[in-house]
Amino acid sequence: MRKNNQAYRLWLCLFCSLFLLPSGVFGQEKGDTITGKVHKIENVTIKGRRALNKITSTSSVQRIDKEDIKNLGLQNMADAVRRFAGTNVRDYGGIGGLKTVSVRNLGAAHTAVSYDGVAVSNCQAGQIDIGRFSLDNVSTLTLAVGQDDNLLQPARLYASAGVLNIETEKPRFDEGKHSLSQIQLRGGSFGYITPSVRHWQQLGEQTSLSADASYMRADGNYPFTLKNGKYTTEEKRNNSDIETWQGEANLFQTFHDESELNTKVYYFYSERGLPGSVILYNPTAKERLWDENFFAQVRYKKSFSEKWALQAQTKFNYSWNKYEDTDVKYENGRQTDINRQNEYYLSATLNYHPMSGLDLSLAQDGIINTLHTNVNDSPNPIRYSSLTAFNARYQLGRMKLLGTLVGTFISENVKNGNNPKDRKRLSPTLSVSFQPFQNEQLYIRAMYKNTFRVPTFNDLYYLRIGNTGLRPEKATEYTAGVTWNGKPCSFLDFLTLTVDGYYNEVKDKIVAFPSTYVWKMQNYGKVHIAGIDATLATAIPLSTKYRLSLSGNYSWQKAIDLTNPDAKNYKEQLPYTPEHNGNASATIETPWINASYTLTAVSKRYYMAQNLKENEIEGYTEHTATLWREFQIKSCHLRLQAEVINLTDKQYDIIKYYPMPGRSWRLTGIFKF
C-alpha cells in the first residue's frame, strides 16, 4: 500500500510538471519592454557584481540571489531567511520541523509570504511554514520591511507589516538552444537524500515552459546531549523522520503587444513525525502529521501606454492536513484531527503615470476562505475579505515620497454558533527617501506604517478556547535609516552599508489567557519594540582570477511587555527574543576551487515571560563551511559541492527542549544538459 501511495504521488508530481504543455504555440520575438522594438544581441559574456540590497527604496529591502544560496551552503528556506537583518525564525527542530518567520518581532501572522507575486495564505493558523518551500528553483529571495516601491502589486501585500517575496527561476536559453534539463542529487547526514529533476523548454519564440519535481526523505534521528542535574546522557531524537513530494510547472507567454501571462501549478505532499519537546525519562513520541497542498495561479501584466499599466491575478488554493496522536489518554487510544481549507482569490492593480515624477495605483483584492474539520459541531466558517489599496509615489528631484492607504472589510458566516462582527479598518503608510548629494549614492529614509491582523480561525473557533469577540491585533511601525553604496578605495569593488533604527507598537495582542475553567483567547497584550538593523556587503578583487566577497548583518532588539504594570514580567524582554543576533560570510573564488564560510550568532533568550536565570536559553554560534567546483564538459555543465554544517558540533535550542542537529555533512551534484 505504501508503494502504491508513493507511485501515486510521483505521477501527480509529474502531472503537475507536464500538463501545461500545449500542442504548439508560435509568436514573434520578444521586444524591448520600454520601446517595444526588437533587438538582436550577439553572444557576449558579462561579468558584474551581485545584486545589492535596494539602497534607493524608501523602506528596508534586503535580497539574496541564486548564487548566494548555492555558494553559502544554505540548507533550506529558514537558513536563507535567517540571513536577513531583523528577522526572527522559529525552528521547532529537525529537518521536518515547523519553521515560521517574524519581522522585527511583530509576529508571524504580520509577515506575508509571496510566491511569484501571489500571496500564500493560511487562515486557520495565520502563519506560513516556510520550510515547505524548496530553495532549488529560487531565483531571488527578498524581504521588504514595510513595503518596497513597486506600485504594481496586490493589495494583500500592502496590508502586511513585512513581505517575504520568493521569486522562482524563469527559463533562459543559450543561443541556438531550445531546451535545458537538470538532474540534481543531494545527500547527507541522518538519512537525508533529495533527488530532483528540472526541464526548461522553449515552445515558441514567445512561449516557454519550466517543470520541477523533487523528493526528499530523512530519518532525522540525530544525537543530542541531555542534561538532568548532575547527570548527562547521550540521546537520539525520535520520531523526527520526514518524506515529501513536490512538483510545479510554469508556463510563460508573451503576446504580440508585449503583455505577459504566467501560469503556475504547484503540488506538495508530506508525511512527518513530530518529535515534540524533550521530556525526561519519556523518549516516546508518536505524533504524526500529513500535509497536502495544491494551488493554481495566473498572473497577467499589460502596459497599455506610457501612462497606463495593469496587473491581474487569480488563484485557487487547496490545503489539507491530518494530525494523529496515539496515547492511552484518548478515547479508543487515538486522536485524529483533519482540516481542509480552500481559498478563492482575485486581484487587479491599475497603475497610472499622469505626469513626470508622479505615479498612482489602485489595487483591489477579493478573497473567500473556507475551513472544514472533522470535529463535532465544527463552525465550518466562511470568510469574505475585500482589500483596497490606493498608492501614490512622487519623485521631486532627489526626494522620493510614497504613500499608501489600505481599506479592509471582512465578514464571516459560520455553520454552528454565533457569527463574529464585521471588521472594517483603514491602514495608512507614509515613507520618504532623500539623496543629499547628487553624485553620492547616500540616501536617508524614514517610514510610518499602520497595519493589523485579523484573528485566525483557530483564534476564533478552536474548541473551547476560541473567542468570536476578538478584536484585530494592531501594529504601528516607525523607521528611520541611512544607506550608502560606493567605492571608498581602489582595492574594493564596491561597499554597501545600511543602518535602520525602528520603534514598533503592538496593541490588542491576541494571547491565550486563563479563565475560571479553561484557557481562552483574549485581546490583552501590549508590546513596545525598539531595535537597530545594520547590513554590510563588499567584494575585493584579489587578482584577475581571485575574488573575495564579504557580507554580514547585525540586529539589536529590545521587545518589552507593557501589558500589566503589576505583573512580574512588566518591561521584561519577550520570550524567544534575543537582544543581539547577526551573521557574517566570506566567499573566495579561485580558478581551482571555490570556498565559503558563514557564521551565525544569537545571544541568550528566555522561553518564559519572566527573565529569570532558570528560564534562560543559552546563546550560540553556528559555523558552516562550503567547497564547490564547476566543470564544463562540452555543452554540459557539472557542479560538485560539499558542505559541513555546524562545524563545531555546537548543541543549541532555538525553541526550548527542541534540540537542533549537531555537526552534519551534505554532498550535492548538479548536472545540466
C-alpha positions as MATLAB code, in Angstrom:
seq = 'MRKNNQAYRLWLCLFCSLFLLPSGVFGQEKGDTITGKVHKIENVTIKGRRALNKITSTSSVQRIDKEDIKNLGLQNMADAVRRFAGTNVRDYGGIGGLKTVSVRNLGAAHTAVSYDGVAVSNCQAGQIDIGRFSLDNVSTLTLAVGQDDNLLQPARLYASAGVLNIETEKPRFDEGKHSLSQIQLRGGSFGYITPSVRHWQQLGEQTSLSADASYMRADGNYPFTLKNGKYTTEEKRNNSDIETWQGEANLFQTFHDESELNTKVYYFYSERGLPGSVILYNPTAKERLWDENFFAQVRYKKSFSEKWALQAQTKFNYSWNKYEDTDVKYENGRQTDINRQNEYYLSATLNYHPMSGLDLSLAQDGIINTLHTNVNDSPNPIRYSSLTAFNARYQLGRMKLLGTLVGTFISENVKNGNNPKDRKRLSPTLSVSFQPFQNEQLYIRAMYKNTFRVPTFNDLYYLRIGNTGLRPEKATEYTAGVTWNGKPCSFLDFLTLTVDGYYNEVKDKIVAFPSTYVWKMQNYGKVHIAGIDATLATAIPLSTKYRLSLSGNYSWQKAIDLTNPDAKNYKEQLPYTPEHNGNASATIETPWINASYTLTAVSKRYYMAQNLKENEIEGYTEHTATLWREFQIKSCHLRLQAEVINLTDKQYDIIKYYPMPGRSWRLTGIFKF';
ca = [
       0.000    0.000    0.000;
       2.879    2.363    0.835;
       4.489    1.707   -2.550;
       1.196    2.419   -4.311;
       0.898    5.744   -2.444;
       4.454    6.683   -3.436;
       3.774    5.854   -7.066;
       0.576    7.936   -6.956;
       2.455   10.955   -5.581;
       5.213   10.596   -8.158;
       2.676   10.512  -11.021;
       0.864   13.506   -9.520;
       4.113   15.498   -9.292;
       4.936   14.617  -12.906;
       1.384   15.508  -13.972;
       1.719   18.962  -12.365;
       5.045   19.342  -14.184;
       3.741   18.392  -17.643;
       0.030   19.070  -18.051;
       0.566   22.698  -19.095;
       2.387   21.616  -22.263;
       0.360   22.914  -25.218;
       0.266   21.256  -28.599;
       2.030   24.183  -30.232;
       2.468   27.905  -29.687;
       4.171   30.287  -32.087;
       4.867   34.002  -31.929;
       7.271   36.797  -32.663;
      10.499   37.677  -30.956;
      10.100   39.475  -27.677;
      10.716   43.185  -27.918;
      12.225   45.724  -25.576;
       9.850   46.300  -22.667;
      10.369   50.067  -22.870;
      10.486   50.892  -26.570;
       8.723   47.850  -27.978;
      11.486   47.399  -30.580;
      13.077   44.034  -31.347;
      16.847   43.834  -30.790;
      19.354   41.208  -31.871;
      22.198   40.863  -29.362;
      25.349   38.979  -30.236;
      26.631   36.265  -27.912;
      28.577   38.052  -25.161;
      29.852   37.232  -21.690;
      29.015   39.683  -18.941;
      30.654   39.720  -15.530;
      29.458   42.001  -12.781;
      28.946   42.307   -9.083;
      25.984   40.663   -7.476;
      22.687   42.467   -6.951;
      22.763   44.632   -3.821;
      20.161   45.452   -1.238;
      17.901   48.206   -2.535;
      19.549   51.317   -1.121;
      17.265   53.710   -3.024;
      13.983   52.334   -1.633;
      12.010   54.265    0.962;
      11.967   51.256    3.324;
      14.321   48.395    4.134;
      14.535   45.866    1.267;
      17.073   43.028    1.555;
      17.744   40.343   -1.026;
      19.574   37.059   -1.589;
      20.107   35.755   -5.106;
      20.644   32.300   -6.597;
      24.442   32.454   -6.363;
      24.326   33.371   -2.659;
      22.042   30.417   -1.968;
      24.352   27.944   -3.703;
      27.699   29.325   -2.579;
      26.893   29.838    1.100;
      25.643   26.278    1.607;
      22.180   27.348    2.718;
      20.219   24.198    3.568;
      16.621   25.379    3.410;
      14.373   28.419    3.275;
      14.720   29.043    7.028;
      18.536   29.203    6.749;
      18.253   31.735    3.937;
      15.738   33.935    5.781;
      17.949   33.979    8.906;
      20.485   35.946    6.877;
      18.137   38.931    6.729;
      18.575   41.555    9.429;
      15.531   41.996   11.668;
      14.061   38.508   11.204;
      13.165   36.031   13.914;
      12.868   32.465   12.595;
      11.292   29.940   14.924;
      12.550   26.444   14.159;
      10.986   23.548   16.041;
      13.997   21.327   15.448;
      14.990   18.712   12.923;
      14.762   18.514    9.164;
      10.958   18.321    9.192;
      10.255   20.798   11.999;
       7.868   23.727   11.552;
       9.663   26.947   10.534;
       7.992   30.363   10.710;
       9.319   33.908   10.237;
       8.524   37.123   12.084;
       9.773   40.576   11.044;
      11.068   42.754   13.884;
       9.183   40.618   16.418;
       5.723   41.664   15.238;
       4.670   38.018   14.930;
       4.473   35.518   12.066;
       0.856   36.496   11.317;
       2.016   40.060   10.444;
       4.512   38.764    7.838;
       3.182   37.955    4.367;
       4.829   35.360    2.128;
       4.572   35.919   -1.627;
       5.349   33.154   -4.135;
       5.997   34.576   -7.597;
       3.968   37.671   -6.789;
       0.896   35.968   -5.285;
       0.391   35.770   -1.522;
       0.472   32.427    0.303;
      -2.211   32.130    2.986;
      -3.236   30.045    5.985;
      -6.405   31.403    7.565;
      -6.559   28.562   10.066;
      -3.243   29.188   11.881;
      -2.244   32.578   10.450;
       1.397   31.635    9.915;
       3.199   30.098    6.938;
       5.579   27.155    7.278;
       8.435   28.416    5.068;
      10.167   25.042    5.439;
       7.902   23.538    2.781;
       9.356   25.723    0.011;
      12.435   24.420   -1.807;
      15.462   26.609   -2.465;
      16.448   24.649   -5.566;
      14.437   26.720   -8.066;
      14.576   30.084   -6.271;
      15.985   32.964   -8.302;
      15.694   35.775   -5.748;
      14.602   35.952   -2.126;
      13.557   39.436   -0.968;
      12.460   40.752    2.417;
      10.706   44.126    2.485;
      10.099   45.622    5.928;
       7.094   47.843    5.398;
       6.831   47.635    1.609;
       9.008   48.146   -1.430;
       8.492   50.851   -4.036;
       6.702   48.627   -6.544;
       3.197   50.014   -7.111;
       2.027   47.157   -9.320;
       1.337   44.545   -6.646;
      -1.810   43.169   -4.952;
      -3.482   44.932   -2.030;
      -2.838   41.942    0.224;
       0.893   42.659    0.279;
       0.395   46.337    1.141;
      -1.645   45.262    4.172;
       1.227   43.381    5.861;
       3.969   44.687    8.160;
       6.604   42.841    6.122;
       6.715   40.757    2.951;
       8.958   37.790    2.179;
       8.924   37.508   -1.608;
      10.053   34.233   -3.228;
      10.760   34.526   -6.962;
      11.490   31.321   -8.883;
      13.750   30.987  -11.901;
      12.488   31.652  -15.407;
      13.826   29.690  -18.388;
      16.977   31.088  -20.012;
      18.462   29.570  -23.165;
      21.852   29.922  -24.836;
      21.882   30.976  -28.475;
      20.608   28.196  -30.701;
      19.301   26.155  -27.769;
      15.625   25.453  -27.116;
      15.727   23.228  -24.044;
      17.670   22.681  -20.835;
      17.458   19.769  -18.405;
      18.951   19.365  -14.958;
      19.396   16.410  -12.633;
      20.363   17.066   -9.040;
      21.204   14.621   -6.264;
      21.825   15.747   -2.709;
      22.582   13.536    0.267;
      23.805   13.986    3.797;
      23.676   13.070    7.449;
      20.735   11.463    9.253;
      19.457    9.606    6.191;
      18.922   12.782    4.189;
      18.576   12.344    0.409;
      16.914   14.583   -2.179;
      16.827   13.795   -5.903;
      15.257   16.398   -8.181;
      14.748   16.984  -11.885;
      14.122   20.107  -13.937;
      13.269   20.758  -17.559;
      13.061   24.039  -19.441;
      11.525   24.023  -22.910;
      11.099   26.799  -25.449;
       7.759   26.136  -27.126;
       7.855   29.150  -29.394;
       9.705   32.438  -29.745;
       7.427   33.940  -27.119;
       6.497   30.883  -25.073;
       8.479   28.764  -22.638;
       7.784   26.086  -20.047;
       9.555   25.132  -16.827;
       8.879   21.995  -14.779;
      10.411   20.918  -11.461;
       9.867   17.782   -9.393;
      11.650   16.647   -6.235;
      11.516   14.053   -3.499;
      13.037   14.327   -0.028;
      13.356   11.910    2.834;
      15.323   11.816    6.073;
      15.393    9.750    9.257;
      16.190   12.811   11.341;
      17.313   10.684   14.304;
      20.285   12.863   15.192;
      22.106   12.571   18.541;
      21.977   15.179   21.287;
      23.144   15.551   24.886;
      20.549   15.575   27.658;
      21.487   17.190   30.961;
      19.486   16.423   34.092;
      21.049   17.962   37.154;
      24.430   16.289   37.690;
      23.647   13.536   35.157;
      24.444   13.751   31.443;
      23.265   11.207   28.890;
      23.601   10.826   25.142;
      20.194   10.530   23.458;
      18.762   10.395   19.951;
      15.878   12.396   18.546;
      12.922   10.078   17.941;
      10.010   10.324   15.508;
      11.794   13.011   13.502;
      11.511   11.413   10.058;
      10.087   13.189    7.029;
       9.123   12.329    3.466;
       7.994   14.936    0.937;
       6.974   15.066   -2.728;
       6.930   18.360   -4.567;
       6.246   19.407   -8.142;
       5.447   22.586  -10.013;
       5.074   23.727  -13.604;
       5.152   27.224  -15.090;
       4.041   28.441  -18.497;
       5.392   31.829  -19.626;
       3.676   33.549  -22.563;
       4.495   36.933  -24.068;
       1.950   38.252  -26.579;
       2.465   40.467  -29.633;
       1.577   43.591  -27.630;
       4.281   42.744  -25.036;
       1.713   41.749  -22.401;
       2.710   38.750  -20.267;
       0.731   35.775  -18.966;
       2.352   33.486  -16.372;
       0.585   30.340  -15.169;
       1.759   28.196  -12.257;
       0.567   24.848  -10.886;
       2.048   23.583   -7.611;
       1.683   20.374   -5.603;
       3.182   19.393   -2.227;
       2.694   16.343   -0.031;
       4.486   15.400    3.163;
       4.335   12.895    5.968;
       6.418   13.592    9.024;
       6.894   12.658   12.616;
       6.577   15.305   15.299;
       9.339   14.621   17.833;
       7.853   17.047   20.339;
       9.787   18.540   23.225;
      12.397   16.539   25.108;
      10.825   15.027   28.251;
      12.941   13.383   30.946;
      12.583    9.599   31.130;
      10.000    9.617   28.324;
      11.633    9.474   24.864;
       8.436    8.187   23.243;
       6.869   10.381   20.566;
       4.041    9.102   18.377;
       2.548   12.265   16.884;
       2.305   12.275   13.074;
       1.388   14.998   10.620;
       0.323   14.760    6.972;
       0.143   17.843    4.728;
      -1.156   18.225    1.196;
      -1.258   21.458   -0.754;
      -2.297   22.200   -4.331;
      -2.682   25.582   -5.954;
      -3.012   27.056   -9.415;
      -2.361   30.742  -10.043;
      -2.352   33.017  -13.077;
      -0.734   36.453  -13.369;
      -1.275   38.826  -16.310;
       0.616   42.071  -16.952;
      -0.001   44.637  -19.673;
       1.234   48.146  -20.428;
      -1.425   49.983  -22.429;
       0.770   53.041  -22.922;
       3.470   55.020  -21.169;
       0.809   56.131  -18.683;
      -1.305   53.044  -18.006;
      -0.377   49.532  -16.821;
      -2.428   46.647  -15.433;
      -1.701   43.549  -13.387;
      -4.382   40.924  -12.723;
      -4.069   37.758  -10.647;
      -6.242   34.824   -9.722;
      -5.565   31.788   -7.555;
      -7.233   28.664   -6.230;
      -5.632   27.055   -3.188;
      -6.469   23.694   -1.605;
      -4.831   22.728    1.693;
      -5.381   19.550    3.709;
      -3.689   18.271    6.834;
      -4.148   15.402    9.251;
      -2.749   15.238   12.769;
      -2.697   11.945   14.619;
      -1.503   11.023   18.113;
      -1.576    7.598   19.754;
      -1.877    7.605   23.537;
      -3.913    5.896   26.268;
      -5.271    9.287   27.378;
      -7.527    9.390   24.286;
     -10.778    7.539   23.866;
     -10.050    4.456   21.726;
      -6.345    5.236   22.201;
      -6.029    7.638   19.262;
      -6.753   11.282   18.420;
      -7.182   12.281   14.764;
      -7.779   15.849   13.571;
      -8.430   16.550    9.869;
      -8.635   20.062    8.432;
      -9.351   21.216    4.896;
      -9.009   24.798    3.662;
      -9.985   26.297    0.317;
      -9.193   29.775   -0.931;
     -10.563   31.613   -3.970;
      -8.578   34.744   -4.778;
      -8.907   37.510   -7.370;
      -6.815   40.673   -7.622;
      -6.377   43.579  -10.033;
      -3.998   46.546   -9.865;
      -4.066   49.565  -12.168;
      -1.059   51.892  -12.402;
      -1.341   55.453  -13.785;
       1.544   57.793  -14.645;
      -0.144   61.197  -15.198;
       2.999   63.348  -15.217;
       6.728   63.250  -14.783;
       7.667   62.087  -11.274;
       4.153   61.043  -10.226;
       2.734   57.506  -10.197;
      -0.632   56.395   -8.844;
      -2.050   52.906   -8.434;
      -5.240   51.293   -7.200;
      -5.300   47.633   -6.123;
      -8.424   45.624   -5.348;
      -8.410   42.102   -3.884;
     -11.346   39.794   -3.237;
     -10.861   36.609   -1.181;
     -13.075   33.756    0.006;
     -11.692   31.350    2.623;
     -13.354   28.194    3.937;
     -12.405   25.730    6.684;
     -13.874   22.264    7.266;
     -12.824   19.985   10.128;
     -13.822   16.574   11.450;
     -14.556   17.976   14.921;
     -18.170   17.522   16.055;
     -20.278   20.687   15.796;
     -17.454   22.484   13.983;
     -18.465   26.031   12.913;
     -17.007   25.444    9.396;
     -16.516   29.199    8.846;
     -16.550   31.058    5.530;
     -14.631   34.348    5.430;
     -15.233   37.046    2.791;
     -12.443   39.650    2.519;
     -12.166   42.797    0.463;
      -8.932   44.807    0.444;
      -8.434   48.080   -1.432;
      -5.078   49.871   -1.621;
      -4.555   53.349   -3.059;
      -0.899   54.250   -3.612;
       0.951   57.365   -4.692;
       4.649   57.841   -5.422;
       6.205   61.210   -6.196;
       9.795   61.893   -7.225;
      10.836   65.510   -6.604;
      14.451   65.931   -7.590;
      16.458   63.750   -5.201;
      13.488   63.177   -2.869;
      11.033   60.308   -3.233;
       7.705   60.185   -1.372;
       5.460   57.131   -1.132;
       2.013   56.959    0.454;
      -0.477   54.097    0.786;
      -3.964   53.775    2.230;
      -5.375   50.259    2.650;
      -9.071   49.694    3.328;
     -10.105   46.301    4.691;
     -13.579   44.845    5.042;
     -14.093   41.296    6.378;
     -17.306   39.386    7.001;
     -17.766   35.801    8.226;
     -20.520   33.216    8.346;
     -20.469   30.046   10.448;
     -22.484   26.853   10.211;
     -22.739   26.459   14.001;
     -22.527   29.163   16.670;
     -22.513   32.947   16.501;
     -21.100   34.950   13.611;
     -18.343   37.381   14.628;
     -18.840   41.068   13.904;
     -17.807   42.507   10.552;
     -14.398   44.166   10.598;
     -13.562   47.455    8.867;
     -10.341   49.418    9.033;
      -8.190   51.977    7.196;
      -4.397   51.497    7.433;
      -2.068   54.286    6.197;
       1.609   54.150    5.248;
       3.967   57.051    4.515;
       7.644   56.757    3.586;
      10.319   59.065    2.200;
      13.817   58.737    0.767;
      16.238   61.637    0.216;
      19.593   61.771   -1.573;
      21.534   64.709   -0.033;
      24.324   64.788   -2.648;
      23.743   64.342   -6.349;
      26.986   62.481   -7.090;
      26.958   60.330   -3.960;
      24.870   57.175   -3.503;
      23.873   58.189    0.010;
      20.193   58.014    0.974;
      18.283   58.931    4.119;
      14.907   57.260    4.581;
      12.011   57.167    7.014;
       8.722   55.280    7.220;
       5.482   55.173    9.175;
       3.184   52.183    8.689;
      -0.010   51.093   10.393;
      -1.230   47.509    9.957;
      -3.455   44.994   11.699;
      -4.043   41.276   11.590;
      -7.446   39.633   11.758;
      -7.877   36.778   14.271;
      -7.265   33.395   12.700;
      -9.874   30.653   12.525;
      -8.070   28.930   15.410;
      -8.218   32.131   17.490;
     -11.953   32.441   16.877;
     -13.290   28.893   16.826;
     -10.778   26.319   18.106;
     -12.627   24.026   20.527;
     -13.425   25.827   23.799;
     -10.545   28.336   23.783;
     -11.755   30.224   20.679;
     -13.361   33.629   21.131;
     -15.553   35.145   18.394;
     -15.433   38.530   20.150;
     -11.729   39.084   19.466;
     -10.618   42.424   18.035;
      -7.898   42.635   15.338;
      -4.305   42.895   16.580;
      -2.926   46.346   15.674;
       0.699   47.186   14.868;
       2.400   50.539   14.217;
       5.909   50.838   12.750;
       8.272   53.827   12.831;
      11.582   53.507   10.951;
      14.472   55.841   10.077;
      17.699   54.845    8.385;
      20.602   55.638    6.099;
      22.027   53.671    3.146;
      25.237   54.126    1.189;
      26.957   52.472   -1.762;
      30.310   53.414   -3.195;
      33.955   52.578   -3.815;
      35.888   54.241   -0.991;
      39.268   52.784   -2.037;
      40.852   51.214   -5.093;
      41.132   47.650   -3.750;
      37.360   47.372   -3.158;
      34.987   46.553   -6.000;
      32.133   48.116   -4.012;
      30.953   48.702   -0.460;
      27.294   48.830    0.593;
      26.111   49.836    4.079;
      22.597   50.148    5.511;
      21.563   51.109    9.051;
      17.926   51.348   10.184;
      16.525   52.182   13.603;
      12.914   51.310   14.388;
      10.215   51.501   17.016;
       7.088   49.334   16.903;
       3.929   49.202   18.983;
       1.525   46.260   19.136;
      -1.883   46.708   20.773;
      -4.757   44.309   21.422;
      -2.270   41.474   21.168;
      -4.093   38.147   20.908;
      -2.942   35.717   23.594;
      -4.241   32.605   25.336;
      -5.386   33.764   28.790;
      -6.547   31.560   31.711;
     -10.154   31.923   32.838;
     -12.088   30.047   35.529;
     -12.090   26.604   33.919;
     -10.258   26.680   30.565;
      -7.837   28.909   28.679;
      -9.451   31.474   26.385;
      -8.148   33.657   23.555;
      -8.268   37.329   24.589;
      -7.135   40.787   23.444;
      -4.767   41.507   26.281;
      -1.200   42.204   25.299;
       0.607   45.481   24.695;
       4.183   45.371   23.375;
       6.802   48.008   22.542;
       9.735   47.026   20.321;
      12.863   49.094   19.624;
      15.825   47.988   17.556;
      18.613   48.594   15.049;
      19.336   46.625   11.863;
      22.660   47.004   10.032;
      23.954   45.291    6.887;
      27.283   45.329    5.032;
      28.429   43.866    1.707;
      31.682   44.246   -0.213;
      33.874   42.498   -2.773;
      37.662   42.544   -3.142;
      39.237   41.523   -6.482;
      42.495   39.965   -5.226;
      43.709   39.485   -8.791;
      42.266   38.783  -12.225;
      41.446   35.215  -11.175;
      40.814   35.570   -7.445;
      37.916   37.348   -5.776;
      36.832   37.694   -2.140;
      33.241   38.605   -1.197;
      32.240   39.610    2.343;
      28.791   40.271    3.805;
      27.115   40.432    7.185;
      24.302   41.855    9.249;
      23.640   42.679   12.886;
      20.419   43.287   14.815;
      19.861   44.718   18.276;
      16.328   44.461   19.622;
      14.554   45.309   22.853;
      10.985   43.968   22.894;
       9.200   44.507   26.204;
       5.782   43.609   27.585;
       3.795   46.631   28.837;
       0.507   44.811   29.376;
       0.196   44.949   33.161;
       2.311   47.244   35.390;
       1.693   44.911   38.334;
       2.905   41.779   36.537;
       6.316   40.279   37.329;
       7.271   40.362   33.664;
       6.416   44.054   33.195;
       9.032   45.726   30.925;
      10.934   42.458   30.518;
      12.146   41.014   27.212;
       9.572   38.949   25.334;
      10.095   35.175   25.164;
      12.332   33.901   22.348;
      13.631   37.378   21.537;
      17.440   37.667   21.526;
      18.799   41.118   22.244;
      21.698   40.565   19.816;
      21.968   38.430   16.691;
      23.803   38.530   13.402;
      25.699   36.617   10.770;
      28.745   37.009    8.554;
      30.028   35.227    5.468;
      33.161   35.141    3.339;
      33.424   33.629   -0.144;
      36.615   33.224   -2.154;
      36.621   32.296   -5.847;
      39.731   30.759   -7.434;
      40.494   29.001  -10.755;
      40.632   25.589   -8.998;
      38.044   25.542   -6.234;
      35.711   27.980   -4.506;
      35.061   28.162   -0.776;
      32.734   29.964    1.604;
      32.443   30.241    5.364;
      29.400   31.501    7.253;
      28.828   32.221   10.912;
      25.513   32.816   12.679;
      25.447   34.150   16.248;
      22.460   34.573   18.592;
      22.569   35.875   22.167;
      20.711   34.374   25.125;
      16.900   34.363   25.197;
      14.140   33.443   27.636;
      11.444   30.876   26.954;
       9.075   32.168   29.640;
       7.665   35.647   30.282;
       9.883   36.302   33.313;
      13.567   36.945   32.584;
      14.871   34.554   35.241;
      18.085   32.531   35.099;
      16.140   29.251   35.121;
      14.142   30.441   32.075;
      17.231   31.277   30.042;
      18.197   29.649   26.729;
      21.925   29.912   26.067;
      23.198   31.850   23.090;
      25.031   30.049   20.329;
      27.203   30.407   17.233;
      26.898   28.085   14.247;
      29.611   27.700   11.594;
      29.187   26.317    8.071;
      31.937   25.641    5.511;
      31.315   25.003    1.804;
      33.560   23.912   -1.082;
      32.450   23.713   -4.710;
      33.764   23.466   -8.233;
      32.128   23.697  -11.641;
      33.121   21.762  -14.762;
      32.239   22.383  -18.391;
      32.017   19.127  -20.357;
      31.358   20.094  -23.984;
      27.815   21.518  -23.907;
      27.087   20.094  -20.430;
      27.698   21.632  -17.035;
      28.564   19.843  -13.766;
      28.719   21.337  -10.282;
      30.022   19.403   -7.269;
      29.586   20.810   -3.778;
      30.416   19.673   -0.235;
      29.235   21.287    2.997;
      29.843   20.837    6.697;
      27.058   22.342    8.806;
      27.546   23.260   12.476;
      31.277   22.737   12.108;
      31.992   22.984   15.850;
      29.225   20.478   16.726;
      27.503   23.030   18.950;
      24.317   21.802   20.642;
      21.700   24.515   20.926;
      17.952   25.123   21.009;
      16.027   27.731   19.069;
      12.841   26.621   20.843;
      13.388   25.294   24.383;
      13.517   21.485   24.604;
      13.682   21.199   20.800;
      17.414   20.483   20.264;
      18.879   21.288   16.853;
      21.178   18.884   14.955;
      24.910   18.866   15.712;
      27.646   18.569   13.110;
      26.407   17.209    9.792;
      27.550   16.978    6.178;
      25.966   17.270    2.782;
      27.114   16.467   -0.768;
      25.458   17.853   -3.910;
      25.866   17.083   -7.585;
      24.106   19.131  -10.293;
      24.276   18.092  -13.946;
      22.840   20.365  -16.657;
      22.493   19.325  -20.270;
];
